[in-house]
mmCIF file of C-alpha atoms in Angstrom:
data_model
loop_
_atom_site.group_PDB
_atom_site.id
_atom_site.type_symbol
_atom_site.label_atom_id
_atom_site.label_comp_id
_atom_site.label_asym_id
_atom_site.label_seq_id
_atom_site.Cartn_x
_atom_site.Cartn_y
_atom_site.Cartn_z
ATOM 1 C CA MET R 85 83.678 -11.968 15.728
ATOM 2 C CA PRO R 86 83.972 -10.870 19.364
ATOM 3 C CA PRO R 87 83.887 -7.123 20.009
ATOM 4 C CA SER R 88 86.962 -5.042 20.655
ATOM 5 C CA LYS R 89 87.176 -3.652 24.182
ATOM 6 C CA SER R 90 88.176 -0.150 25.213
ATOM 7 C CA THR R 91 87.392 2.280 28.008
ATOM 8 C CA ALA R 92 85.803 5.703 28.254
ATOM 9 C CA THR R 93 86.130 8.075 31.181
ATOM 10 C CA SER R 94 83.126 9.962 32.463
ATOM 11 C CA ARG R 95 83.150 13.502 33.792
ATOM 12 C CA ASP R 96 83.465 12.357 37.421
ATOM 13 C CA GLY R 97 86.361 10.024 36.609
ATOM 14 C CA THR R 98 84.328 6.806 36.418
ATOM 15 C CA THR R 99 85.860 4.386 33.910
ATOM 16 C CA LEU R 100 83.444 2.565 31.614
ATOM 17 C CA ALA R 101 84.103 -0.661 29.720
ATOM 18 C CA VAL R 102 83.111 -0.182 26.053
ATOM 19 C CA TYR R 103 82.659 -2.951 23.476
ATOM 20 C CA THR R 104 82.635 -2.261 19.729
ATOM 21 C CA TYR R 105 81.512 -4.640 17.004
ATOM 22 C CA ASN R 106 83.625 -3.130 14.268
ATOM 23 C CA ASN R 107 81.888 -1.971 11.100
ATOM 24 C CA ALA R 108 83.330 1.495 10.862
ATOM 25 C CA ALA R 109 81.516 2.482 7.672
ATOM 26 C CA ALA R 110 78.060 1.761 9.096
ATOM 27 C CA PRO R 111 75.811 3.929 11.289
ATOM 28 C CA VAL R 112 76.561 3.669 14.999
ATOM 29 C CA LEU R 113 74.067 1.886 17.260
ATOM 30 C CA VAL R 114 74.679 2.315 20.992
ATOM 31 C CA CYS R 115 72.988 -0.309 23.193
ATOM 32 C CA VAL R 116 72.315 0.466 26.858
ATOM 33 C CA HIS R 117 71.515 -2.448 29.174
ATOM 34 C CA GLY R 118 69.330 -2.402 32.254
ATOM 35 C CA TYR R 119 69.321 -3.893 35.730
ATOM 36 C CA PRO R 120 70.707 -6.343 36.776
ATOM 37 C CA ASP R 121 72.386 -6.985 33.435
ATOM 38 C CA ASN R 122 75.706 -5.966 31.927
ATOM 39 C CA ALA R 123 76.738 -5.377 28.310
ATOM 40 C CA SER R 124 76.746 -9.114 27.570
ATOM 41 C CA LEU R 125 72.943 -8.893 27.351
ATOM 42 C CA TRP R 126 73.352 -7.421 23.878
ATOM 43 C CA GLU R 127 75.735 -9.987 22.383
ATOM 44 C CA PRO R 128 73.083 -12.007 20.455
ATOM 45 C CA VAL R 129 71.437 -8.816 19.170
ATOM 46 C CA ALA R 130 74.778 -7.257 18.226
ATOM 47 C CA GLU R 131 75.791 -10.290 16.203
ATOM 48 C CA LEU R 132 72.567 -10.033 14.192
ATOM 49 C CA LEU R 133 72.997 -6.305 13.567
ATOM 50 C CA ALA R 134 76.758 -6.155 12.993
ATOM 51 C CA ASP R 135 76.354 -6.109 9.193
ATOM 52 C CA ASP R 136 74.108 -3.042 9.338
ATOM 53 C CA PHE R 137 75.612 -1.052 12.207
ATOM 54 C CA GLN R 138 78.764 -0.393 14.107
ATOM 55 C CA VAL R 139 77.262 -1.761 17.319
ATOM 56 C CA VAL R 140 78.594 -0.321 20.566
ATOM 57 C CA THR R 141 77.704 -1.597 24.025
ATOM 58 C CA TYR R 142 79.040 -0.598 27.408
ATOM 59 C CA ASP R 143 78.816 -1.729 31.006
ATOM 60 C CA VAL R 144 76.783 0.839 32.891
ATOM 61 C CA ARG R 145 78.550 2.139 36.008
ATOM 62 C CA GLY R 146 78.235 -0.425 38.778
ATOM 63 C CA ALA R 147 77.974 -3.327 36.322
ATOM 64 C CA GLY R 148 80.387 -5.627 34.515
ATOM 65 C CA ASP R 149 83.912 -4.310 34.074
ATOM 66 C CA SER R 150 83.048 -0.646 34.576
ATOM 67 C CA ASP R 151 83.874 1.111 37.834
ATOM 68 C CA HIS R 152 81.538 0.542 40.780
ATOM 69 C CA PRO R 153 81.052 3.846 42.626
ATOM 70 C CA THR R 154 80.080 3.346 46.247
ATOM 71 C CA SER R 155 77.842 6.377 46.816
ATOM 72 C CA THR R 156 74.178 6.300 45.866
ATOM 73 C CA ALA R 157 74.395 9.817 44.433
ATOM 74 C CA ALA R 158 76.887 8.570 41.830
ATOM 75 C CA TYR R 159 74.034 6.663 40.150
ATOM 76 C CA ALA R 160 71.799 9.689 39.508
ATOM 77 C CA LEU R 161 70.490 10.077 35.964
ATOM 78 C CA ASP R 162 72.650 13.135 35.335
ATOM 79 C CA ARG R 163 75.767 11.068 36.097
ATOM 80 C CA LEU R 164 74.522 8.315 33.776
ATOM 81 C CA GLN R 165 73.993 10.922 31.091
ATOM 82 C CA GLU R 166 77.604 12.011 31.471
ATOM 83 C CA ASP R 167 78.618 8.358 30.991
ATOM 84 C CA PHE R 168 76.629 8.141 27.751
ATOM 85 C CA ARG R 169 78.169 11.364 26.494
ATOM 86 C CA ALA R 170 81.663 10.045 27.218
ATOM 87 C CA VAL R 171 80.902 6.897 25.216
ATOM 88 C CA ILE R 172 79.485 8.676 22.159
ATOM 89 C CA ASP R 173 82.235 11.308 22.246
ATOM 90 C CA GLN R 174 84.655 8.425 21.870
ATOM 91 C CA VAL R 175 82.860 6.199 19.345
ATOM 92 C CA SER R 176 80.981 8.759 17.238
ATOM 93 C CA PRO R 177 82.158 12.330 17.807
ATOM 94 C CA ASP R 178 81.045 13.624 14.407
ATOM 95 C CA ARG R 179 77.740 11.898 13.592
ATOM 96 C CA PRO R 180 74.525 11.105 15.462
ATOM 97 C CA VAL R 181 74.032 7.645 16.917
ATOM 98 C CA HIS R 182 71.029 5.357 17.060
ATOM 99 C CA VAL R 183 70.139 4.166 20.556
ATOM 100 C CA LEU R 184 68.700 0.812 21.615
ATOM 101 C CA ALA R 185 67.925 0.358 25.307
ATOM 102 C CA HIS R 186 66.161 -2.003 27.681
ATOM 103 C CA ASP R 187 64.793 -1.746 31.222
ATOM 104 C CA TRP R 188 66.959 0.688 33.229
ATOM 105 C CA GLY R 189 68.903 1.307 30.042
ATOM 106 C CA SER R 190 65.690 2.733 28.595
ATOM 107 C CA ILE R 191 65.026 4.778 31.726
ATOM 108 C CA GLN R 192 68.488 6.265 31.275
ATOM 109 C CA ALA R 193 68.090 6.761 27.549
ATOM 110 C CA TRP R 194 64.840 8.661 27.990
ATOM 111 C CA HIS R 195 66.878 11.087 30.081
ATOM 112 C CA PHE R 196 69.392 11.351 27.229
ATOM 113 C CA VAL R 197 66.898 11.857 24.391
ATOM 114 C CA THR R 198 64.992 14.509 26.331
ATOM 115 C CA ALA R 199 68.156 16.518 27.087
ATOM 116 C CA PRO R 200 68.180 19.463 24.652
ATOM 117 C CA ASP R 201 71.940 19.407 24.163
ATOM 118 C CA LEU R 202 71.992 15.669 23.377
ATOM 119 C CA GLN R 203 68.988 15.454 21.049
ATOM 120 C CA PRO R 204 70.983 16.530 17.966
ATOM 121 C CA ARG R 205 73.411 13.677 18.633
ATOM 122 C CA ILE R 206 70.730 10.959 18.649
ATOM 123 C CA ALA R 207 69.257 9.817 15.327
ATOM 124 C CA SER R 208 66.660 7.428 16.769
ATOM 125 C CA PHE R 209 65.695 5.666 19.991
ATOM 126 C CA THR R 210 64.292 2.149 20.365
ATOM 127 C CA SER R 211 63.015 1.653 23.913
ATOM 128 C CA ILE R 212 62.103 -1.765 25.343
ATOM 129 C CA SER R 213 60.399 -2.167 28.731
ATOM 130 C CA GLY R 214 61.540 1.089 30.239
ATOM 131 C CA PRO R 215 59.743 4.446 30.661
ATOM 132 C CA SER R 216 61.002 7.893 31.470
ATOM 133 C CA LEU R 217 60.742 8.363 35.229
ATOM 134 C CA ASP R 218 59.562 11.927 34.652
ATOM 135 C CA HIS R 219 56.838 10.760 32.262
ATOM 136 C CA ALA R 220 55.932 8.065 34.805
ATOM 137 C CA GLY R 221 55.524 10.737 37.460
ATOM 138 C CA TYR R 222 52.854 12.472 35.395
ATOM 139 C CA PHE R 223 51.254 9.155 34.388
ATOM 140 C CA LEU R 224 50.819 8.034 37.997
ATOM 141 C CA ARG R 225 49.257 11.370 38.963
ATOM 142 C CA LYS R 226 46.250 10.576 36.771
ATOM 143 C CA ARG R 227 44.883 8.289 39.514
ATOM 144 C CA SER R 228 43.396 6.069 36.820
ATOM 145 C CA LEU R 229 42.917 2.312 36.777
ATOM 146 C CA ALA R 230 45.942 2.106 34.466
ATOM 147 C CA ALA R 231 48.043 4.010 37.005
ATOM 148 C CA LEU R 232 46.829 1.770 39.828
ATOM 149 C CA TRP R 233 47.603 -1.344 37.775
ATOM 150 C CA GLN R 234 51.142 -0.075 37.186
ATOM 151 C CA LEU R 235 51.635 0.602 40.890
ATOM 152 C CA LEU R 236 50.715 -3.014 41.603
ATOM 153 C CA HIS R 237 53.299 -4.120 39.024
ATOM 154 C CA SER R 238 55.880 -1.837 40.664
ATOM 155 C CA TRP R 239 55.970 -3.576 44.054
ATOM 156 C CA TYR R 240 59.639 -4.436 43.567
ATOM 157 C CA ILE R 241 60.569 -0.740 43.488
ATOM 158 C CA PHE R 242 59.363 -0.347 47.064
ATOM 159 C CA TYR R 243 61.257 -3.510 47.961
ATOM 160 C CA PHE R 244 64.526 -2.125 46.524
ATOM 161 C CA HIS R 245 64.171 0.946 48.742
ATOM 162 C CA LEU R 246 64.247 -1.140 51.916
ATOM 163 C CA PRO R 247 67.529 -0.994 53.867
ATOM 164 C CA TRP R 248 69.947 -3.988 53.571
ATOM 165 C CA LEU R 249 67.232 -6.599 52.797
ATOM 166 C CA PRO R 250 67.491 -6.439 48.964
ATOM 167 C CA GLU R 251 71.279 -6.809 49.097
ATOM 168 C CA LEU R 252 70.916 -9.740 51.492
ATOM 169 C CA GLY R 253 68.437 -11.411 49.152
ATOM 170 C CA TRP R 254 70.887 -11.309 46.244
ATOM 171 C CA ARG R 255 73.799 -12.489 48.384
ATOM 172 C CA LYS R 256 71.828 -15.408 49.844
ATOM 173 C CA GLY R 257 70.290 -16.428 46.534
ATOM 174 C CA TRP R 258 66.588 -16.449 47.371
ATOM 175 C CA ALA R 259 65.946 -13.203 45.485
ATOM 176 C CA HIS R 260 67.372 -14.768 42.315
ATOM 177 C CA ARG R 261 64.956 -17.658 42.590
ATOM 178 C CA ALA R 262 61.972 -15.407 43.247
ATOM 179 C CA PHE R 263 62.625 -13.042 40.317
ATOM 180 C CA ASN R 264 63.487 -15.855 37.907
ATOM 181 C CA ARG R 265 60.239 -17.613 38.800
ATOM 182 C CA LEU R 266 58.275 -14.395 38.290
ATOM 183 C CA GLU R 267 59.729 -13.835 34.821
ATOM 184 C CA LYS R 268 59.757 -17.582 34.031
ATOM 185 C CA GLN R 269 63.395 -17.488 32.928
ATOM 186 C CA GLN R 270 66.585 -19.366 33.656
ATOM 187 C CA PRO R 271 69.384 -17.774 35.719
ATOM 188 C CA ASP R 272 71.868 -15.673 33.737
ATOM 189 C CA ASP R 273 75.406 -16.889 34.373
ATOM 190 C CA ASN R 274 76.865 -13.694 32.847
ATOM 191 C CA ARG R 275 75.677 -11.575 35.771
ATOM 192 C CA SER R 276 77.887 -11.069 38.796
ATOM 193 C CA LEU R 277 76.828 -10.420 42.371
ATOM 194 C CA GLY R 278 78.038 -6.854 41.875
ATOM 195 C CA ASP R 279 75.623 -6.389 38.976
ATOM 196 C CA TYR R 280 72.749 -7.244 41.300
ATOM 197 C CA VAL R 281 73.899 -5.336 44.377
ATOM 198 C CA ASN R 282 75.350 -2.152 42.871
ATOM 199 C CA GLY R 283 72.392 -1.535 40.587
ATOM 200 C CA ILE R 284 70.004 -1.176 43.513
ATOM 201 C CA LYS R 285 71.454 2.321 43.832
ATOM 202 C CA LEU R 286 69.820 3.200 40.504
ATOM 203 C CA TYR R 287 66.425 2.910 42.176
ATOM 204 C CA ARG R 288 67.428 4.678 45.369
ATOM 205 C CA ALA R 289 69.089 7.602 43.596
ATOM 206 C CA ASN R 290 66.346 8.329 41.082
ATOM 207 C CA VAL R 291 62.877 6.881 41.484
ATOM 208 C CA ILE R 292 61.341 8.798 44.376
ATOM 209 C CA PRO R 293 62.762 12.242 43.439
ATOM 210 C CA ARG R 294 61.627 11.887 39.823
ATOM 211 C CA LEU R 295 58.156 10.556 40.625
ATOM 212 C CA LEU R 296 57.503 13.231 43.248
ATOM 213 C CA ARG R 297 58.889 16.129 41.203
ATOM 214 C CA PRO R 298 58.703 15.145 37.528
ATOM 215 C CA ALA R 299 60.053 17.491 34.881
ATOM 216 C CA GLN R 300 58.327 18.172 31.568
ATOM 217 C CA ARG R 301 60.878 16.440 29.363
ATOM 218 C CA ARG R 302 60.136 16.340 25.620
ATOM 219 C CA THR R 303 61.982 15.076 22.593
ATOM 220 C CA ASP R 304 61.750 15.346 18.815
ATOM 221 C CA VAL R 305 63.938 12.252 18.358
ATOM 222 C CA PRO R 306 62.058 9.453 16.506
ATOM 223 C CA VAL R 307 61.091 6.952 19.211
ATOM 224 C CA LEU R 308 59.986 3.339 18.897
ATOM 225 C CA ALA R 309 58.395 2.193 22.173
ATOM 226 C CA VAL R 310 58.324 -1.612 22.360
ATOM 227 C CA SER R 311 56.077 -3.114 25.023
ATOM 228 C CA PRO R 312 56.046 -6.883 25.650
ATOM 229 C CA ASP R 313 52.487 -7.829 26.559
ATOM 230 C CA ALA R 314 53.501 -10.254 29.335
ATOM 231 C CA ASP R 315 55.975 -7.948 31.100
ATOM 232 C CA PRO R 316 55.447 -8.461 34.851
ATOM 233 C CA PHE R 317 57.155 -5.195 35.752
ATOM 234 C CA VAL R 318 56.173 -2.479 33.230
ATOM 235 C CA THR R 319 52.647 -2.131 31.850
ATOM 236 C CA THR R 320 51.956 -1.074 28.268
ATOM 237 C CA PRO R 321 50.148 2.240 29.035
ATOM 238 C CA LEU R 322 53.099 3.483 31.097
ATOM 239 C CA GLN R 323 55.424 2.929 28.130
ATOM 240 C CA THR R 324 53.158 4.043 25.297
ATOM 241 C CA ASP R 325 50.925 6.856 26.597
ATOM 242 C CA ILE R 326 53.662 9.376 25.836
ATOM 243 C CA ALA R 327 52.714 11.180 22.616
ATOM 244 C CA ARG R 328 52.593 14.513 24.473
ATOM 245 C CA TRP R 329 56.284 14.054 25.326
ATOM 246 C CA ALA R 330 57.491 12.321 22.136
ATOM 247 C CA PRO R 331 55.359 13.354 19.148
ATOM 248 C CA ASN R 332 57.594 11.454 16.706
ATOM 249 C CA LEU R 333 56.431 8.168 18.239
ATOM 250 C CA THR R 334 55.836 4.624 16.989
ATOM 251 C CA VAL R 335 54.400 1.962 19.318
ATOM 252 C CA LYS R 336 54.791 -1.802 19.029
ATOM 253 C CA VAL R 337 53.053 -4.158 21.455
ATOM 254 C CA ILE R 338 54.549 -7.617 21.010
ATOM 255 C CA ARG R 339 54.123 -11.020 22.591
ATOM 256 C CA GLY R 340 56.713 -11.816 25.218
ATOM 257 C CA GLY R 341 58.128 -11.070 28.623
ATOM 258 C CA HIS R 342 60.442 -8.506 30.111
ATOM 259 C CA TRP R 343 63.844 -9.840 28.990
ATOM 260 C CA MET R 344 63.079 -9.652 25.289
ATOM 261 C CA PRO R 345 66.703 -8.915 24.220
ATOM 262 C CA ARG R 346 67.812 -12.205 25.759
ATOM 263 C CA ASN R 347 64.777 -14.315 24.878
ATOM 264 C CA ASP R 348 64.069 -13.053 21.341
ATOM 265 C CA PRO R 349 67.139 -11.249 19.936
ATOM 266 C CA GLY R 350 65.957 -11.831 16.371
ATOM 267 C CA LEU R 351 62.796 -9.824 16.932
ATOM 268 C CA VAL R 352 64.751 -7.048 18.619
ATOM 269 C CA ALA R 353 67.108 -6.852 15.631
ATOM 270 C CA GLN R 354 64.164 -6.810 13.227
ATOM 271 C CA LEU R 355 62.419 -3.978 15.094
ATOM 272 C CA VAL R 356 65.603 -1.891 15.207
ATOM 273 C CA LEU R 357 66.172 -2.308 11.476
ATOM 274 C CA GLN R 358 62.583 -1.385 10.671
ATOM 275 C CA HIS R 359 62.661 1.685 12.889
ATOM 276 C CA THR R 360 66.016 3.037 11.729
ATOM 277 C CA ARG R 361 65.117 2.475 8.061
ATOM 278 C CA GLN R 362 61.864 4.360 8.612
ATOM 279 C CA VAL R 363 63.828 7.185 10.189
ATOM 280 C CA ALA R 364 66.142 7.242 7.161
ATOM 281 C CA ARG R 365 63.127 7.472 4.826
ATOM 282 C CA TRP R 366 61.668 10.330 6.839
ATOM 283 C CA GLY R 367 64.972 12.148 6.454
ATOM 284 C CA THR R 368 64.969 11.969 2.658
#
């Protein structure tokens, strides 16, 4: 069945489109998409998990049917955290939620699960292809071969900080072709031009400040870090060398590329079920 659609309003007045796969008696799983996706990324995964969870997805600000703030500052991680809080206040005010996130959704969610006031509201976190920017800041300071290898993989971040050229590339179409060829995937018809253009502000609002002045952000939330071994953007050490920050950590290195939720939703669903069931056993 298709999800029901509602809205949530963030602290700054931004309206978010929220989609709920109704199973009210089940634990709540909130899925956070990355860039340049919208909530439709999670549809195949949600359908597989709808018997076990009340699955909730939402369009991150700037994407899909959510509001598209024009200022770069509106895309800072603290604003995104307020969005997440507005969603969980609406869908699960009285019980913790499980979190599944990918790419920039994971970058956001690391900010959520390392926020002391939000940790009690998160039962588990499954992260795919997305590190904490603060953890990345410390990782890159090691000046190791692993850090250098990640910097080479991160060329696109420098590109997204250029003025006007990244937006022009999406509008003209050549950036789509280049990134699709790099990831060896077909174009996603569910993405709009706004998804591509607005989300560039995520990089400009957050990456440089966090990498230059990282905070020591820790969490006791049970974390499953999933690293596809053929990800052209995020290396495995950046995602998994985090035990000092997340001691309740499980790591899975799997075969595949960056857009695992789209290309292998069955494996994503399987990993989420395994992780959340393990968390439930730990709690007994």
